[in-house]
Amino acid sequence: TDSPVTVTLSASDTVTGVETSGVDAIRYRIDYGGWQQYTEPFVLEVSSGNEREYTVRYSATDLAGNVEPVHELSVGIDRKAPGTIPHVPMVQPSGWTNTNCFTVTWDENPHDLSGIGGAYYNFSEPSSSTDGTLVLGDDIMSIPCVQVPDELGDGAHNVYVWLQDKAGNSDHLTRRVITVRLDRIPPEIAPAVTGDLCEATGWYNSPIAVTFVATDNIPSGMVGGVISYHVVGGGGWVEGD
């Protein structure tokens, strides 16, 4: 839990069909402190930004002097957000891709008393600890198929990733930053023709040379320098430089 805990102890001394002496007292101790007489509920807490696990031991005594065996109760209070993911997460695909589905993974989580219970991500700098999309998972170390929002479009985009623990604590200031690269727009080819052109008719009266220039508006760049073409009615496709 991430809030103070109130502990209430109660005892009974009843056996069906048997008259008993009744409960005399309940005693308890917190961690390795001294034994105390229980008179009313008590509160266990930690200050903001801290974490602690308490052990409460307790036992009851009846009016005949019989003492119950000691019992233990563990209470964890976690008000401290997880730290930064130790190593920068990896993204797959790692380079440019035309598929809007990226998997973010990391190989280690920071220590946290309650344990890691989820991860946030956002495509803009987060302004609060919950300013993002939360993906839940016990000791999560992967976020599957993160998609670039439609309003951002293609290009290189930063993704901010930070953790939430099982007590619900998170801190956006611990975020890691990775980059995804999306390019779903095909390159464009512009032909340039040289030769003797009759301006009046638009016909050439000499052999022509056709030069193709390919451009890519999204900066993924051209994968290679091969352009395929064919002349209508003149056979199959040809790969040119």
PDB file of N, CA and C in Angstrom, residues 52-109:
ATOM      1  N   ARG A  52       8.862   1.085   3.704  1.00  0.00           N
ATOM      2  CA  ARG A  52       9.257   0.291   4.856  1.00  0.00           C
ATOM      3  C   ARG A  52       8.330  -0.906   4.978  1.00  0.00           C
ATOM      4  N   GLU A  53       8.882  -2.003   5.495  1.00  0.00           N
ATOM      5  CA  GLU A  53       8.082  -3.186   5.787  1.00  0.00           C
ATOM      6  C   GLU A  53       8.115  -3.425   7.294  1.00  0.00           C
ATOM      7  N   TYR A  54       6.927  -3.401   7.924  1.00  0.00           N
ATOM      8  CA  TYR A  54       6.799  -3.630   9.357  1.00  0.00           C
ATOM      9  C   TYR A  54       6.465  -5.093   9.630  1.00  0.00           C
ATOM     10  N   THR A  55       6.898  -5.588  10.808  1.00  0.00           N
ATOM     11  CA  THR A  55       6.463  -6.890  11.312  1.00  0.00           C
ATOM     12  C   THR A  55       5.783  -6.667  12.660  1.00  0.00           C
ATOM     13  N   VAL A  56       4.503  -7.021  12.718  1.00  0.00           N
ATOM     14  CA  VAL A  56       3.737  -6.889  13.955  1.00  0.00           C
ATOM     15  C   VAL A  56       3.550  -8.288  14.551  1.00  0.00           C
ATOM     16  N   ARG A  57       3.993  -8.468  15.791  1.00  0.00           N
ATOM     17  CA  ARG A  57       3.785  -9.734  16.503  1.00  0.00           C
ATOM     18  C   ARG A  57       2.742  -9.511  17.590  1.00  0.00           C
ATOM     19  N   TYR A  58       1.861 -10.473  17.807  1.00  0.00           N
ATOM     20  CA  TYR A  58       0.772 -10.276  18.752  1.00  0.00           C
ATOM     21  C   TYR A  58       0.353 -11.600  19.382  1.00  0.00           C
ATOM     22  N   SER A  59      -0.252 -11.497  20.559  1.00  0.00           N
ATOM     23  CA  SER A  59      -0.671 -12.680  21.300  1.00  0.00           C
ATOM     24  C   SER A  59      -1.727 -12.259  22.320  1.00  0.00           C
ATOM     25  N   ALA A  60      -2.643 -13.181  22.648  1.00  0.00           N
ATOM     26  CA  ALA A  60      -3.687 -12.912  23.629  1.00  0.00           C
ATOM     27  C   ALA A  60      -3.532 -13.838  24.836  1.00  0.00           C
ATOM     28  N   THR A  61      -4.015 -13.362  26.002  1.00  0.00           N
ATOM     29  CA  THR A  61      -3.996 -14.134  27.240  1.00  0.00           C
ATOM     30  C   THR A  61      -5.403 -14.153  27.821  1.00  0.00           C
ATOM     31  N   ASP A  62      -5.851 -15.325  28.304  1.00  0.00           N
ATOM     32  CA  ASP A  62      -7.192 -15.363  28.918  1.00  0.00           C
ATOM     33  C   ASP A  62      -7.092 -15.190  30.426  1.00  0.00           C
ATOM     34  N   LEU A  63      -8.228 -15.111  31.067  1.00  0.00           N
ATOM     35  CA  LEU A  63      -8.279 -14.833  32.500  1.00  0.00           C
ATOM     36  C   LEU A  63      -7.752 -15.994  33.342  1.00  0.00           C
ATOM     37  N   ALA A  64      -7.595 -17.163  32.725  1.00  0.00           N
ATOM     38  CA  ALA A  64      -7.038 -18.303  33.444  1.00  0.00           C
ATOM     39  C   ALA A  64      -5.518 -18.359  33.313  1.00  0.00           C
ATOM     40  N   GLY A  65      -4.942 -17.400  32.578  1.00  0.00           N
ATOM     41  CA  GLY A  65      -3.498 -17.353  32.432  1.00  0.00           C
ATOM     42  C   GLY A  65      -2.958 -18.105  31.243  1.00  0.00           C
ATOM     43  N   ASN A  66      -3.842 -18.612  30.381  1.00  0.00           N
ATOM     44  CA  ASN A  66      -3.384 -19.298  29.167  1.00  0.00           C
ATOM     45  C   ASN A  66      -2.925 -18.258  28.135  1.00  0.00           C
ATOM     46  N   VAL A  67      -1.753 -18.504  27.546  1.00  0.00           N
ATOM     47  CA  VAL A  67      -1.167 -17.555  26.589  1.00  0.00           C
ATOM     48  C   VAL A  67      -1.189 -18.157  25.189  1.00  0.00           C
ATOM     49  N   GLU A  68      -1.726 -17.404  24.265  1.00  0.00           N
ATOM     50  CA  GLU A  68      -1.781 -17.828  22.862  1.00  0.00           C
ATOM     51  C   GLU A  68      -0.378 -17.771  22.250  1.00  0.00           C
ATOM     52  N   PRO A  69      -0.049 -18.702  21.349  1.00  0.00           N
ATOM     53  CA  PRO A  69       1.229 -18.587  20.630  1.00  0.00           C
ATOM     54  C   PRO A  69       1.319 -17.271  19.867  1.00  0.00           C
ATOM     55  N   VAL A  70       2.504 -16.753  19.735  1.00  0.00           N
ATOM     56  CA  VAL A  70       2.710 -15.471  19.057  1.00  0.00           C
ATOM     57  C   VAL A  70       2.473 -15.627  17.554  1.00  0.00           C
ATOM     58  N   HIS A  71       1.723 -14.687  16.988  1.00  0.00           N
ATOM     59  CA  HIS A  71       1.480 -14.626  15.548  1.00  0.00           C
ATOM     60  C   HIS A  71       2.253 -13.448  14.950  1.00  0.00           C
ATOM     61  N   GLU A  72       2.478 -13.501  13.631  1.00  0.00           N
ATOM     62  CA  GLU A  72       3.171 -12.419  12.931  1.00  0.00           C
ATOM     63  C   GLU A  72       2.315 -11.869  11.795  1.00  0.00           C
ATOM     64  N   LEU A  73       2.391 -10.563  11.623  1.00  0.00           N
ATOM     65  CA  LEU A  73       1.708  -9.880  10.519  1.00  0.00           C
ATOM     66  C   LEU A  73       2.715  -8.963   9.844  1.00  0.00           C
ATOM     67  N   SER A  74       2.924  -9.143   8.536  1.00  0.00           N
ATOM     68  CA  SER A  74       3.834  -8.269   7.781  1.00  0.00           C
ATOM     69  C   SER A  74       3.021  -7.201   7.058  1.00  0.00           C
ATOM     70  N   VAL A  75       3.448  -5.961   7.193  1.00  0.00           N
ATOM     71  CA  VAL A  75       2.761  -4.837   6.562  1.00  0.00           C
ATOM     72  C   VAL A  75       3.794  -4.013   5.792  1.00  0.00           C
ATOM     73  N   GLY A  76       3.650  -3.959   4.472  1.00  0.00           N
ATOM     74  CA  GLY A  76       4.546  -3.162   3.644  1.00  0.00           C
ATOM     75  C   GLY A  76       3.890  -1.850   3.251  1.00  0.00           C
ATOM     76  N   ILE A  77       4.589  -0.754   3.463  1.00  0.00           N
ATOM     77  CA  ILE A  77       4.098   0.572   3.061  1.00  0.00           C
ATOM     78  C   ILE A  77       5.135   1.175   2.119  1.00  0.00           C
ATOM     79  N   ASP A  78       4.695   1.472   0.928  1.00  0.00           N
ATOM     80  CA  ASP A  78       5.604   1.958  -0.117  1.00  0.00           C
ATOM     81  C   ASP A  78       5.081   3.287  -0.634  1.00  0.00           C
ATOM     82  N   ARG A  79       5.771   4.362  -0.304  1.00  0.00           N
ATOM     83  CA  ARG A  79       5.404   5.697  -0.801  1.00  0.00           C
ATOM     84  C   ARG A  79       6.526   6.287  -1.650  1.00  0.00           C
ATOM     85  N   LYS A  80       7.382   5.401  -2.164  1.00  0.00           N
ATOM     86  CA  LYS A  80       8.528   5.826  -2.957  1.00  0.00           C
ATOM     87  C   LYS A  80       8.381   5.301  -4.380  1.00  0.00           C
ATOM     88  N   ALA A  81       8.440   6.178  -5.353  1.00  0.00           N
ATOM     89  CA  ALA A  81       8.304   5.780  -6.761  1.00  0.00           C
ATOM     90  C   ALA A  81       9.536   5.013  -7.224  1.00  0.00           C
ATOM     91  N   PRO A  82       9.364   4.118  -8.180  1.00  0.00           N
ATOM     92  CA  PRO A  82      10.530   3.405  -8.729  1.00  0.00           C
ATOM     93  C   PRO A  82      11.526   4.384  -9.337  1.00  0.00           C
ATOM     94  N   GLY A  83      12.777   3.983  -9.330  1.00  0.00           N
ATOM     95  CA  GLY A  83      13.806   4.803  -9.955  1.00  0.00           C
ATOM     96  C   GLY A  83      13.816   4.634 -11.472  1.00  0.00           C
ATOM     97  N   THR A  84      14.833   5.209 -12.095  1.00  0.00           N
ATOM     98  CA  THR A  84      14.984   5.128 -13.546  1.00  0.00           C
ATOM     99  C   THR A  84      15.319   3.703 -13.974  1.00  0.00           C
ATOM    100  N   ILE A  85      14.796   3.277 -15.096  1.00  0.00           N
ATOM    101  CA  ILE A  85      15.192   2.001 -15.681  1.00  0.00           C
ATOM    102  C   ILE A  85      16.713   2.019 -15.825  1.00  0.00           C
ATOM    103  N   PRO A  86      17.422   1.022 -15.264  1.00  0.00           N
ATOM    104  CA  PRO A  86      18.894   1.093 -15.212  1.00  0.00           C
ATOM    105  C   PRO A  86      19.580   1.314 -16.552  1.00  0.00           C
ATOM    106  N   HIS A  87      19.100   0.656 -17.612  1.00  0.00           N
ATOM    107  CA  HIS A  87      19.719   0.804 -18.929  1.00  0.00           C
ATOM    108  C   HIS A  87      18.690   1.318 -19.920  1.00  0.00           C
ATOM    109  N   VAL A  88      19.170   2.066 -20.901  1.00  0.00           N
ATOM    110  CA  VAL A  88      18.261   2.633 -21.909  1.00  0.00           C
ATOM    111  C   VAL A  88      17.512   1.506 -22.613  1.00  0.00           C
ATOM    112  N   PRO A  89      16.170   1.582 -22.660  1.00  0.00           N
ATOM    113  CA  PRO A  89      15.407   0.523 -23.331  1.00  0.00           C
ATOM    114  C   PRO A  89      15.775   0.404 -24.806  1.00  0.00           C
ATOM    115  N   MET A  90      15.509  -0.777 -25.347  1.00  0.00           N
ATOM    116  CA  MET A  90      15.731  -1.044 -26.759  1.00  0.00           C
ATOM    117  C   MET A  90      14.393  -1.033 -27.485  1.00  0.00           C
ATOM    118  N   VAL A  91      14.424  -0.696 -28.759  1.00  0.00           N
ATOM    119  CA  VAL A  91      13.202  -0.666 -29.555  1.00  0.00           C
ATOM    120  C   VAL A  91      13.395  -1.512 -30.797  1.00  0.00           C
ATOM    121  N   GLN A  92      12.372  -2.271 -31.137  1.00  0.00           N
ATOM    122  CA  GLN A  92      12.358  -3.072 -32.358  1.00  0.00           C
ATOM    123  C   GLN A  92      11.088  -2.776 -33.151  1.00  0.00           C
ATOM    124  N   PRO A  93      11.234  -2.507 -34.465  1.00  0.00           N
ATOM    125  CA  PRO A  93      12.471  -2.363 -35.230  1.00  0.00           C
ATOM    126  C   PRO A  93      13.294  -1.173 -34.723  1.00  0.00           C
ATOM    127  N   SER A  94      14.609  -1.302 -34.822  1.00  0.00           N
ATOM    128  CA  SER A  94      15.484  -0.260 -34.309  1.00  0.00           C
ATOM    129  C   SER A  94      15.724   0.857 -35.317  1.00  0.00           C
ATOM    130  N   GLY A  95      15.535   0.562 -36.605  1.00  0.00           N
ATOM    131  CA  GLY A  95      15.742   1.572 -37.641  1.00  0.00           C
ATOM    132  C   GLY A  95      14.419   2.018 -38.246  1.00  0.00           C
ATOM    133  N   TRP A  96      14.490   2.523 -39.457  1.00  0.00           N
ATOM    134  CA  TRP A  96      13.284   2.964 -40.157  1.00  0.00           C
ATOM    135  C   TRP A  96      12.440   1.762 -40.553  1.00  0.00           C
ATOM    136  N   THR A  97      11.126   1.911 -40.440  1.00  0.00           N
ATOM    137  CA  THR A  97      10.199   0.848 -40.802  1.00  0.00           C
ATOM    138  C   THR A  97       8.922   1.462 -41.363  1.00  0.00           C
ATOM    139  N   ASN A  98       8.187   0.681 -42.153  1.00  0.00           N
ATOM    140  CA  ASN A  98       6.900   1.158 -42.668  1.00  0.00           C
ATOM    141  C   ASN A  98       5.727   0.513 -41.921  1.00  0.00           C
ATOM    142  N   THR A  99       6.010  -0.157 -40.817  1.00  0.00           N
ATOM    143  CA  THR A  99       4.968  -0.781 -40.000  1.00  0.00           C
ATOM    144  C   THR A  99       4.875  -0.061 -38.663  1.00  0.00           C
ATOM    145  N   ASN A 100       3.687   0.443 -38.349  1.00  0.00           N
ATOM    146  CA  ASN A 100       3.497   1.231 -37.137  1.00  0.00           C
ATOM    147  C   ASN A 100       3.243   0.314 -35.937  1.00  0.00           C
ATOM    148  N   CYS A 101       4.287  -0.379 -35.513  1.00  0.00           N
ATOM    149  CA  CYS A 101       4.184  -1.292 -34.375  1.00  0.00           C
ATOM    150  C   CYS A 101       5.592  -1.505 -33.821  1.00  0.00           C
ATOM    151  N   PHE A 102       5.885  -0.890 -32.682  1.00  0.00           N
ATOM    152  CA  PHE A 102       7.226  -0.943 -32.104  1.00  0.00           C
ATOM    153  C   PHE A 102       7.171  -1.629 -30.739  1.00  0.00           C
ATOM    154  N   THR A 103       8.099  -2.526 -30.493  1.00  0.00           N
ATOM    155  CA  THR A 103       8.200  -3.196 -29.198  1.00  0.00           C
ATOM    156  C   THR A 103       9.358  -2.592 -28.411  1.00  0.00           C
ATOM    157  N   VAL A 104       9.051  -2.135 -27.199  1.00  0.00           N
ATOM    158  CA  VAL A 104      10.055  -1.522 -26.327  1.00  0.00           C
ATOM    159  C   VAL A 104      10.398  -2.518 -25.220  1.00  0.00           C
ATOM    160  N   THR A 105      11.670  -2.820 -25.042  1.00  0.00           N
ATOM    161  CA  THR A 105      12.087  -3.785 -24.019  1.00  0.00           C
ATOM    162  C   THR A 105      13.275  -3.237 -23.231  1.00  0.00           C
ATOM    163  N   TRP A 106      13.422  -3.718 -21.991  1.00  0.00           N
ATOM    164  CA  TRP A 106      14.594  -3.417 -21.190  1.00  0.00           C
ATOM    165  C   TRP A 106      14.950  -4.664 -20.391  1.00  0.00           C
ATOM    166  N   ASP A 107      16.195  -4.744 -19.936  1.00  0.00           N
ATOM    167  CA  ASP A 107      16.687  -5.994 -19.368  1.00  0.00           C
ATOM    168  C   ASP A 107      16.768  -6.012 -17.847  1.00  0.00           C
ATOM    169  N   GLU A 108      16.396  -4.910 -17.191  1.00  0.00           N
ATOM    170  CA  GLU A 108      16.496  -4.874 -15.731  1.00  0.00           C
ATOM    171  C   GLU A 108      15.593  -3.783 -15.184  1.00  0.00           C
ATOM    172  N   ASN A 109      14.982  -4.059 -14.018  1.00  0.00           N
ATOM    173  CA  ASN A 109      14.187  -3.060 -13.317  1.00  0.00           C
ATOM    174  C   ASN A 109      14.913  -2.600 -12.058  1.00  0.00           C
TER     175      ASN A 109
END
